[in-house]
Amino acid sequence: MTGQAGVAVRVLATRVVDAVMHRGRSLKAELTNTLLGIEDVRDRALLEAICFAVLRARTRSDAALAQWMPRPLGPRDNELKALLHVGFAQLVVLELPAHAAVSATVEAVRVLGRPHQDKLVNALLRRAQRDGLPASTPESAWPTWLRGQVRKDWPAQADMLFAESMREAPLWLRINRQRGSREAYRQRLADDGLLAEAPEGMPDALLLREPVAVTTLPGFAQGDVSVQDGAAQRVVDLLDGLSPGARVLDMCAAPGGKSAHTLERDPTRRVLALDVDARRLQRVQETLHRVGLQAELRAADAADPSAWWDGNPFDAVMLDAPCSATGIVRRQPDVLLHRRAEDLDALTRLQTRLLDAAWQVLRPGGRLVYTTCSILRAENAQQVEAFVARHPDATIEPLDDAWGREDAGGRQRLPGERDMDGFFYAVLSKA
């Protein structure tokens, strides 16, 4: 990496962090848009690593600024604050070579049009290099209301859960069984010097402890492999036993991983993939095109069947419901910045509407798979309890310990357990 490229990465990282921390933007969306303009895979990896490190160390960096600055930075200095977070993360979290990190970050402040602040940035970075950042607990990154809810729902596991959510997640791969076997793909990785584990009971999954850039995976562009956490991969296992040609509804389909996976398992399944956002539905189309499979796609409000349902019932419905995303903080650390208490009320109401809509379009004898990437009981166990109380023709199918902790007939996996994200599963049969 040239010095000029190193400065450019710090400038881009600052802009991403500023958008996420101060303008409420999604880290995933900002990174996706920014990475498109970077050709060098090393620069892309560095940018991504810096942004994740910033958000994981956010409370420590804020504490350092509060202690070291003579007066707080105001809104007009948000970009400067983002740059300082970027500098601290390089030195203390990523432990990059100090000379290069400080030099490139100080130069970045000049590129950003703030040359009068270069001495301040240099002094603060040198102090972070010398003294480190103030200590903090993983729990402190969580907003007070959400921290309290987690402790209420999972009192014995809360400390473990907070700690796991601050760690870097491993890379899970899903092998497209229509393109080859898991063992054959594992050998392709080994030939490229990448060691992958083959977890028991997960026939399509490989686990890489050290994440690599997706574009470096052999056959990714050709659809031989996809990136999908192990917990999300397990959803399609709950459709095992469906007859060939079964009609399957994926109610909230974007970005398309579950629709693609169910078709990779059985291409005869007739899948309708719904999403309320037409732009997100385009992501589903791109996913399916890459893996070489087809589904019917429709932009519609899944909670309103009158707007899209033709009256022909489905054999199975997958409802991976919109949720607080509290089970995937390690992959989306900006969740802790953006989530509000009132969001939870709105989400639980939407989940209730979606569950009732799913039941309406499911045939008698059919199967509703309800999942979330949440760890909050209000979105999971309590939703299932309330649903069964509303629908006397619903029966909860038992799941064993391989799916996580039993909770109201469903199963809850907490972040980090078996190296997976936090996820809730429930299967409801219609009498």
mmCIF file of C-alpha atoms in Angstrom, residues 163-431:
data_model
loop_
_atom_site.group_PDB
_atom_site.id
_atom_site.type_symbol
_atom_site.label_atom_id
_atom_site.label_comp_id
_atom_site.label_asym_id
_atom_site.label_seq_id
_atom_site.Cartn_x
_atom_site.Cartn_y
_atom_site.Cartn_z
ATOM 1 C CA ALA A 163 -18.614 -9.894 25.786
ATOM 2 C CA GLU A 164 -19.363 -12.119 22.784
ATOM 3 C CA SER A 165 -21.132 -9.272 20.986
ATOM 4 C CA MET A 166 -17.905 -7.223 21.035
ATOM 5 C CA ARG A 167 -15.777 -9.958 19.465
ATOM 6 C CA GLU A 168 -15.058 -10.393 15.774
ATOM 7 C CA ALA A 169 -17.300 -13.012 14.196
ATOM 8 C CA PRO A 170 -15.836 -15.916 12.201
ATOM 9 C CA LEU A 171 -16.674 -16.401 8.534
ATOM 10 C CA TRP A 172 -19.375 -18.977 7.788
ATOM 11 C CA LEU A 173 -19.751 -20.331 4.273
ATOM 12 C CA ARG A 174 -22.726 -22.099 2.713
ATOM 13 C CA ILE A 175 -21.814 -24.549 -0.033
ATOM 14 C CA ASN A 176 -24.198 -24.708 -2.990
ATOM 15 C CA ARG A 177 -24.896 -28.437 -3.161
ATOM 16 C CA GLN A 178 -26.157 -28.005 -6.730
ATOM 17 C CA ARG A 179 -22.579 -27.071 -7.692
ATOM 18 C CA GLY A 180 -20.556 -29.575 -5.693
ATOM 19 C CA SER A 181 -20.004 -31.236 -2.331
ATOM 20 C CA ARG A 182 -18.884 -29.616 0.888
ATOM 21 C CA GLU A 183 -15.750 -31.763 1.049
ATOM 22 C CA ALA A 184 -14.787 -30.869 -2.522
ATOM 23 C CA TYR A 185 -15.104 -27.168 -1.742
ATOM 24 C CA ARG A 186 -13.186 -27.602 1.504
ATOM 25 C CA GLN A 187 -10.343 -29.060 -0.546
ATOM 26 C CA ARG A 188 -10.463 -26.065 -2.921
ATOM 27 C CA LEU A 189 -10.008 -23.806 0.095
ATOM 28 C CA ALA A 190 -7.128 -25.947 1.362
ATOM 29 C CA ASP A 191 -5.458 -25.681 -2.043
ATOM 30 C CA ASP A 192 -5.597 -21.899 -1.581
ATOM 31 C CA GLY A 193 -4.090 -22.158 1.901
ATOM 32 C CA LEU A 194 -7.388 -21.642 3.759
ATOM 33 C CA LEU A 195 -8.249 -24.102 6.536
ATOM 34 C CA ALA A 196 -11.977 -24.619 7.055
ATOM 35 C CA GLU A 197 -13.860 -26.614 9.670
ATOM 36 C CA ALA A 198 -16.891 -28.756 8.745
ATOM 37 C CA PRO A 199 -19.324 -28.476 11.695
ATOM 38 C CA GLU A 200 -21.249 -31.623 12.552
ATOM 39 C CA GLY A 201 -24.963 -31.593 11.760
ATOM 40 C CA MET A 202 -24.672 -28.748 9.253
ATOM 41 C CA PRO A 203 -24.305 -30.415 5.860
ATOM 42 C CA ASP A 204 -23.792 -27.256 3.783
ATOM 43 C CA ALA A 205 -21.606 -25.258 6.204
ATOM 44 C CA LEU A 206 -17.906 -24.550 6.472
ATOM 45 C CA LEU A 207 -16.342 -22.330 9.130
ATOM 46 C CA LEU A 208 -13.274 -20.132 8.663
ATOM 47 C CA ARG A 209 -11.846 -18.865 11.962
ATOM 48 C CA GLU A 210 -9.929 -16.118 10.175
ATOM 49 C CA PRO A 211 -12.240 -14.117 7.889
ATOM 50 C CA VAL A 212 -11.089 -13.379 4.349
ATOM 51 C CA ALA A 213 -12.447 -11.082 1.653
ATOM 52 C CA VAL A 214 -15.460 -12.631 -0.036
ATOM 53 C CA THR A 215 -14.028 -11.874 -3.470
ATOM 54 C CA THR A 216 -11.042 -14.150 -2.714
ATOM 55 C CA LEU A 217 -13.237 -17.223 -2.162
ATOM 56 C CA PRO A 218 -12.888 -19.666 -5.082
ATOM 57 C CA GLY A 219 -16.047 -19.874 -7.165
ATOM 58 C CA PHE A 220 -17.909 -17.145 -5.263
ATOM 59 C CA ALA A 221 -18.829 -15.174 -8.379
ATOM 60 C CA GLN A 222 -20.010 -18.420 -10.020
ATOM 61 C CA GLY A 223 -22.341 -19.244 -7.121
ATOM 62 C CA ASP A 224 -20.412 -22.219 -5.763
ATOM 63 C CA VAL A 225 -20.419 -20.709 -2.271
ATOM 64 C CA SER A 226 -22.204 -18.003 -0.287
ATOM 65 C CA VAL A 227 -21.496 -16.232 2.994
ATOM 66 C CA GLN A 228 -24.162 -16.919 5.629
ATOM 67 C CA ASP A 229 -23.816 -17.348 9.385
ATOM 68 C CA GLY A 230 -24.357 -20.858 10.694
ATOM 69 C CA ALA A 231 -27.390 -19.790 12.723
ATOM 70 C CA ALA A 232 -29.111 -18.430 9.613
ATOM 71 C CA GLN A 233 -28.202 -21.551 7.625
ATOM 72 C CA ARG A 234 -30.055 -23.716 10.137
ATOM 73 C CA VAL A 235 -33.401 -22.127 9.208
ATOM 74 C CA VAL A 236 -33.710 -24.171 6.020
ATOM 75 C CA ASP A 237 -33.111 -27.383 7.992
ATOM 76 C CA LEU A 238 -36.559 -26.762 9.481
ATOM 77 C CA LEU A 239 -38.073 -27.345 6.030
ATOM 78 C CA ASP A 240 -36.669 -30.870 5.798
ATOM 79 C CA GLY A 241 -39.361 -33.406 4.900
ATOM 80 C CA LEU A 242 -41.286 -31.227 2.451
ATOM 81 C CA SER A 243 -42.495 -33.050 -0.641
ATOM 82 C CA PRO A 244 -40.821 -32.288 -3.984
ATOM 83 C CA GLY A 245 -42.501 -29.336 -5.663
ATOM 84 C CA ALA A 246 -43.710 -27.870 -2.362
ATOM 85 C CA ARG A 247 -44.861 -24.232 -2.373
ATOM 86 C CA VAL A 248 -42.700 -22.175 -0.003
ATOM 87 C CA LEU A 249 -43.200 -18.536 0.976
ATOM 88 C CA ASP A 250 -40.221 -16.457 2.123
ATOM 89 C CA MET A 251 -42.063 -13.545 3.710
ATOM 90 C CA CYS A 252 -39.248 -11.045 4.328
ATOM 91 C CA ALA A 253 -36.792 -12.349 1.781
ATOM 92 C CA ALA A 254 -34.043 -9.738 1.338
ATOM 93 C CA PRO A 255 -31.145 -10.178 0.867
ATOM 94 C CA GLY A 256 -32.143 -13.634 -0.365
ATOM 95 C CA GLY A 257 -29.945 -16.088 1.515
ATOM 96 C CA LYS A 258 -32.785 -18.273 2.767
ATOM 97 C CA SER A 259 -34.626 -18.358 -0.564
ATOM 98 C CA ALA A 260 -31.397 -19.368 -2.274
ATOM 99 C CA HIS A 261 -30.586 -21.976 0.349
ATOM 100 C CA THR A 262 -33.992 -23.663 0.209
ATOM 101 C CA LEU A 263 -33.674 -23.924 -3.588
ATOM 102 C CA GLU A 264 -30.126 -25.248 -3.315
ATOM 103 C CA ARG A 265 -31.576 -27.997 -1.108
ATOM 104 C CA ASP A 266 -34.388 -28.772 -3.564
ATOM 105 C CA PRO A 267 -34.661 -26.854 -6.870
ATOM 106 C CA THR A 268 -38.178 -28.285 -7.427
ATOM 107 C CA ARG A 269 -39.567 -26.136 -4.607
ATOM 108 C CA ARG A 270 -41.738 -23.294 -5.835
ATOM 109 C CA VAL A 271 -40.564 -20.288 -3.842
ATOM 110 C CA LEU A 272 -42.310 -16.929 -3.628
ATOM 111 C CA ALA A 273 -39.941 -14.328 -2.195
ATOM 112 C CA LEU A 274 -41.623 -11.217 -0.823
ATOM 113 C CA ASP A 275 -40.113 -7.992 0.413
ATOM 114 C CA VAL A 276 -41.732 -4.651 1.104
ATOM 115 C CA ASP A 277 -38.765 -2.783 -0.432
ATOM 116 C CA ALA A 278 -38.367 -3.169 -4.197
ATOM 117 C CA ARG A 279 -34.712 -2.096 -4.012
ATOM 118 C CA ARG A 280 -33.948 -4.790 -1.448
ATOM 119 C CA LEU A 281 -35.783 -7.281 -3.644
ATOM 120 C CA GLN A 282 -33.234 -6.529 -6.349
ATOM 121 C CA ARG A 283 -30.625 -7.929 -3.947
ATOM 122 C CA VAL A 284 -32.642 -11.147 -3.783
ATOM 123 C CA GLN A 285 -32.644 -11.343 -7.585
ATOM 124 C CA GLU A 286 -28.878 -10.837 -7.696
ATOM 125 C CA THR A 287 -28.358 -13.537 -5.064
ATOM 126 C CA LEU A 288 -30.507 -16.058 -6.927
ATOM 127 C CA HIS A 289 -28.902 -15.216 -10.269
ATOM 128 C CA ARG A 290 -25.428 -15.778 -8.810
ATOM 129 C CA VAL A 291 -26.294 -19.244 -7.464
ATOM 130 C CA GLY A 292 -28.142 -20.160 -10.688
ATOM 131 C CA LEU A 293 -31.636 -20.666 -9.256
ATOM 132 C CA GLN A 294 -35.041 -19.066 -9.755
ATOM 133 C CA ALA A 295 -37.925 -17.952 -7.576
ATOM 134 C CA GLU A 296 -40.946 -15.741 -8.039
ATOM 135 C CA LEU A 297 -40.202 -12.291 -6.604
ATOM 136 C CA ARG A 298 -42.793 -9.764 -5.529
ATOM 137 C CA ALA A 299 -42.521 -6.361 -3.827
ATOM 138 C CA ALA A 300 -45.390 -6.220 -1.332
ATOM 139 C CA ASP A 301 -46.292 -5.788 2.319
ATOM 140 C CA ALA A 302 -46.238 -9.369 3.532
ATOM 141 C CA ALA A 303 -48.462 -8.418 6.476
ATOM 142 C CA ASP A 304 -51.300 -7.586 4.048
ATOM 143 C CA PRO A 305 -52.111 -10.773 2.081
ATOM 144 C CA SER A 306 -55.028 -9.079 0.316
ATOM 145 C CA ALA A 307 -52.459 -7.066 -1.640
ATOM 146 C CA TRP A 308 -50.496 -10.018 -3.024
ATOM 147 C CA TRP A 309 -51.953 -13.477 -2.230
ATOM 148 C CA ASP A 310 -53.795 -15.398 -4.964
ATOM 149 C CA GLY A 311 -55.639 -17.633 -2.469
ATOM 150 C CA ASN A 312 -53.507 -20.708 -3.191
ATOM 151 C CA PRO A 313 -52.120 -21.789 0.221
ATOM 152 C CA PHE A 314 -48.452 -22.563 0.901
ATOM 153 C CA ASP A 315 -46.995 -25.811 2.200
ATOM 154 C CA ALA A 316 -44.457 -23.912 4.293
ATOM 155 C CA VAL A 317 -43.783 -20.316 5.260
ATOM 156 C CA MET A 318 -40.421 -18.923 6.357
ATOM 157 C CA LEU A 319 -40.820 -15.772 8.428
ATOM 158 C CA ASP A 320 -37.417 -14.396 9.367
ATOM 159 C CA ALA A 321 -39.015 -11.353 10.904
ATOM 160 C CA PRO A 322 -37.728 -7.786 11.104
ATOM 161 C CA CYS A 323 -36.332 -7.448 14.622
ATOM 162 C CA SER A 324 -34.002 -5.569 16.944
ATOM 163 C CA ALA A 325 -30.963 -7.419 15.490
ATOM 164 C CA THR A 326 -29.590 -7.774 19.032
ATOM 165 C CA GLY A 327 -28.251 -11.243 18.180
ATOM 166 C CA ILE A 328 -25.932 -9.951 15.442
ATOM 167 C CA VAL A 329 -24.248 -6.998 17.162
ATOM 168 C CA ARG A 330 -20.854 -8.541 16.451
ATOM 169 C CA ARG A 331 -21.662 -8.261 12.715
ATOM 170 C CA GLN A 332 -23.613 -4.998 12.932
ATOM 171 C CA PRO A 333 -22.177 -3.040 15.880
ATOM 172 C CA ASP A 334 -24.049 0.103 14.811
ATOM 173 C CA VAL A 335 -27.234 -1.578 16.108
ATOM 174 C CA LEU A 336 -26.201 -0.301 19.542
ATOM 175 C CA LEU A 337 -26.031 3.261 18.224
ATOM 176 C CA HIS A 338 -29.321 3.314 16.375
ATOM 177 C CA ARG A 339 -31.776 1.157 18.307
ATOM 178 C CA ARG A 340 -34.369 3.012 20.422
ATOM 179 C CA ALA A 341 -36.814 1.686 23.030
ATOM 180 C CA GLU A 342 -39.779 2.751 20.889
ATOM 181 C CA ASP A 343 -38.377 0.666 18.015
ATOM 182 C CA LEU A 344 -39.045 -2.486 20.018
ATOM 183 C CA ASP A 345 -42.741 -1.682 20.404
ATOM 184 C CA ALA A 346 -43.098 -1.051 16.665
ATOM 185 C CA LEU A 347 -41.181 -4.223 15.790
ATOM 186 C CA THR A 348 -43.219 -6.485 18.063
ATOM 187 C CA ARG A 349 -46.454 -5.116 16.578
ATOM 188 C CA LEU A 350 -45.138 -5.784 13.058
ATOM 189 C CA GLN A 351 -44.025 -9.309 14.015
ATOM 190 C CA THR A 352 -47.531 -10.030 15.319
ATOM 191 C CA ARG A 353 -49.107 -8.835 12.057
ATOM 192 C CA LEU A 354 -46.668 -10.902 9.982
ATOM 193 C CA LEU A 355 -47.286 -14.050 12.029
ATOM 194 C CA ASP A 356 -51.045 -13.737 11.634
ATOM 195 C CA ALA A 357 -50.661 -13.115 7.890
ATOM 196 C CA ALA A 358 -48.408 -16.158 7.548
ATOM 197 C CA TRP A 359 -51.020 -18.317 9.271
ATOM 198 C CA GLN A 360 -53.709 -17.050 6.905
ATOM 199 C CA VAL A 361 -51.829 -18.187 3.776
ATOM 200 C CA LEU A 362 -50.583 -21.536 5.186
ATOM 201 C CA ARG A 363 -52.462 -24.700 4.281
ATOM 202 C CA PRO A 364 -53.825 -27.025 6.980
ATOM 203 C CA GLY A 365 -51.005 -29.409 7.857
ATOM 204 C CA GLY A 366 -48.473 -26.827 6.748
ATOM 205 C CA ARG A 367 -45.462 -25.537 8.631
ATOM 206 C CA LEU A 368 -44.618 -21.991 9.725
ATOM 207 C CA VAL A 369 -40.953 -21.396 10.577
ATOM 208 C CA TYR A 370 -40.606 -18.266 12.717
ATOM 209 C CA THR A 371 -37.091 -16.936 13.285
ATOM 210 C CA THR A 372 -35.382 -13.733 14.338
ATOM 211 C CA CYS A 373 -31.788 -12.597 14.859
ATOM 212 C CA SER A 374 -32.845 -11.188 18.234
ATOM 213 C CA ILE A 375 -32.102 -12.228 21.803
ATOM 214 C CA LEU A 376 -35.066 -10.358 23.324
ATOM 215 C CA ARG A 377 -37.898 -12.505 24.664
ATOM 216 C CA ALA A 378 -40.511 -9.907 23.644
ATOM 217 C CA GLU A 379 -39.695 -10.687 19.996
ATOM 218 C CA ASN A 380 -39.234 -14.409 20.444
ATOM 219 C CA ALA A 381 -40.696 -16.574 23.195
ATOM 220 C CA GLN A 382 -43.401 -14.075 24.112
ATOM 221 C CA GLN A 383 -44.426 -13.700 20.457
ATOM 222 C CA VAL A 384 -44.830 -17.464 20.135
ATOM 223 C CA GLU A 385 -46.793 -17.730 23.386
ATOM 224 C CA ALA A 386 -49.157 -14.969 22.287
ATOM 225 C CA PHE A 387 -49.525 -16.495 18.813
ATOM 226 C CA VAL A 388 -50.521 -19.913 20.132
ATOM 227 C CA ALA A 389 -53.011 -18.253 22.466
ATOM 228 C CA ARG A 390 -54.597 -16.476 19.455
ATOM 229 C CA HIS A 391 -54.600 -19.558 17.204
ATOM 230 C CA PRO A 392 -55.933 -22.761 18.817
ATOM 231 C CA ASP A 393 -55.134 -24.669 15.593
ATOM 232 C CA ALA A 394 -51.389 -24.001 16.109
ATOM 233 C CA THR A 395 -49.030 -26.562 17.614
ATOM 234 C CA ILE A 396 -45.388 -25.884 18.484
ATOM 235 C CA GLU A 397 -43.136 -28.619 17.114
ATOM 236 C CA PRO A 398 -40.383 -29.607 19.596
ATOM 237 C CA LEU A 399 -36.759 -28.877 18.698
ATOM 238 C CA ASP A 400 -33.792 -30.482 20.434
ATOM 239 C CA ASP A 401 -30.800 -28.923 22.180
ATOM 240 C CA ALA A 402 -28.900 -28.562 18.907
ATOM 241 C CA TRP A 403 -31.053 -25.493 18.246
ATOM 242 C CA GLY A 404 -30.194 -23.683 21.476
ATOM 243 C CA ARG A 405 -31.919 -23.076 24.796
ATOM 244 C CA GLU A 406 -35.560 -24.057 25.170
ATOM 245 C CA ASP A 407 -37.840 -21.039 25.591
ATOM 246 C CA ALA A 408 -41.651 -21.229 25.371
ATOM 247 C CA GLY A 409 -41.441 -24.129 22.935
ATOM 248 C CA GLY A 410 -38.961 -22.354 20.692
ATOM 249 C CA ARG A 411 -35.175 -22.386 20.888
ATOM 250 C CA GLN A 412 -32.826 -19.484 21.566
ATOM 251 C CA ARG A 413 -29.182 -19.438 20.561
ATOM 252 C CA LEU A 414 -27.120 -16.687 22.152
ATOM 253 C CA PRO A 415 -24.248 -14.920 20.334
ATOM 254 C CA GLY A 416 -21.055 -16.949 20.220
ATOM 255 C CA GLU A 417 -22.643 -20.286 21.138
ATOM 256 C CA ARG A 418 -21.229 -22.862 18.707
ATOM 257 C CA ASP A 419 -19.538 -19.875 17.012
ATOM 258 C CA MET A 420 -22.890 -18.646 15.665
ATOM 259 C CA ASP A 421 -24.917 -15.466 15.849
ATOM 260 C CA GLY A 422 -27.786 -15.034 18.276
ATOM 261 C CA PHE A 423 -30.939 -16.530 16.741
ATOM 262 C CA PHE A 424 -34.408 -17.699 17.755
ATOM 263 C CA TYR A 425 -36.287 -20.613 16.119
ATOM 264 C CA ALA A 426 -39.869 -21.824 16.423
ATOM 265 C CA VAL A 427 -41.822 -24.218 14.189
ATOM 266 C CA LEU A 428 -45.623 -24.011 14.226
ATOM 267 C CA SER A 429 -47.831 -26.691 12.632
ATOM 268 C CA LYS A 430 -51.333 -25.898 11.435
ATOM 269 C CA ALA A 431 -53.954 -28.478 12.390
#
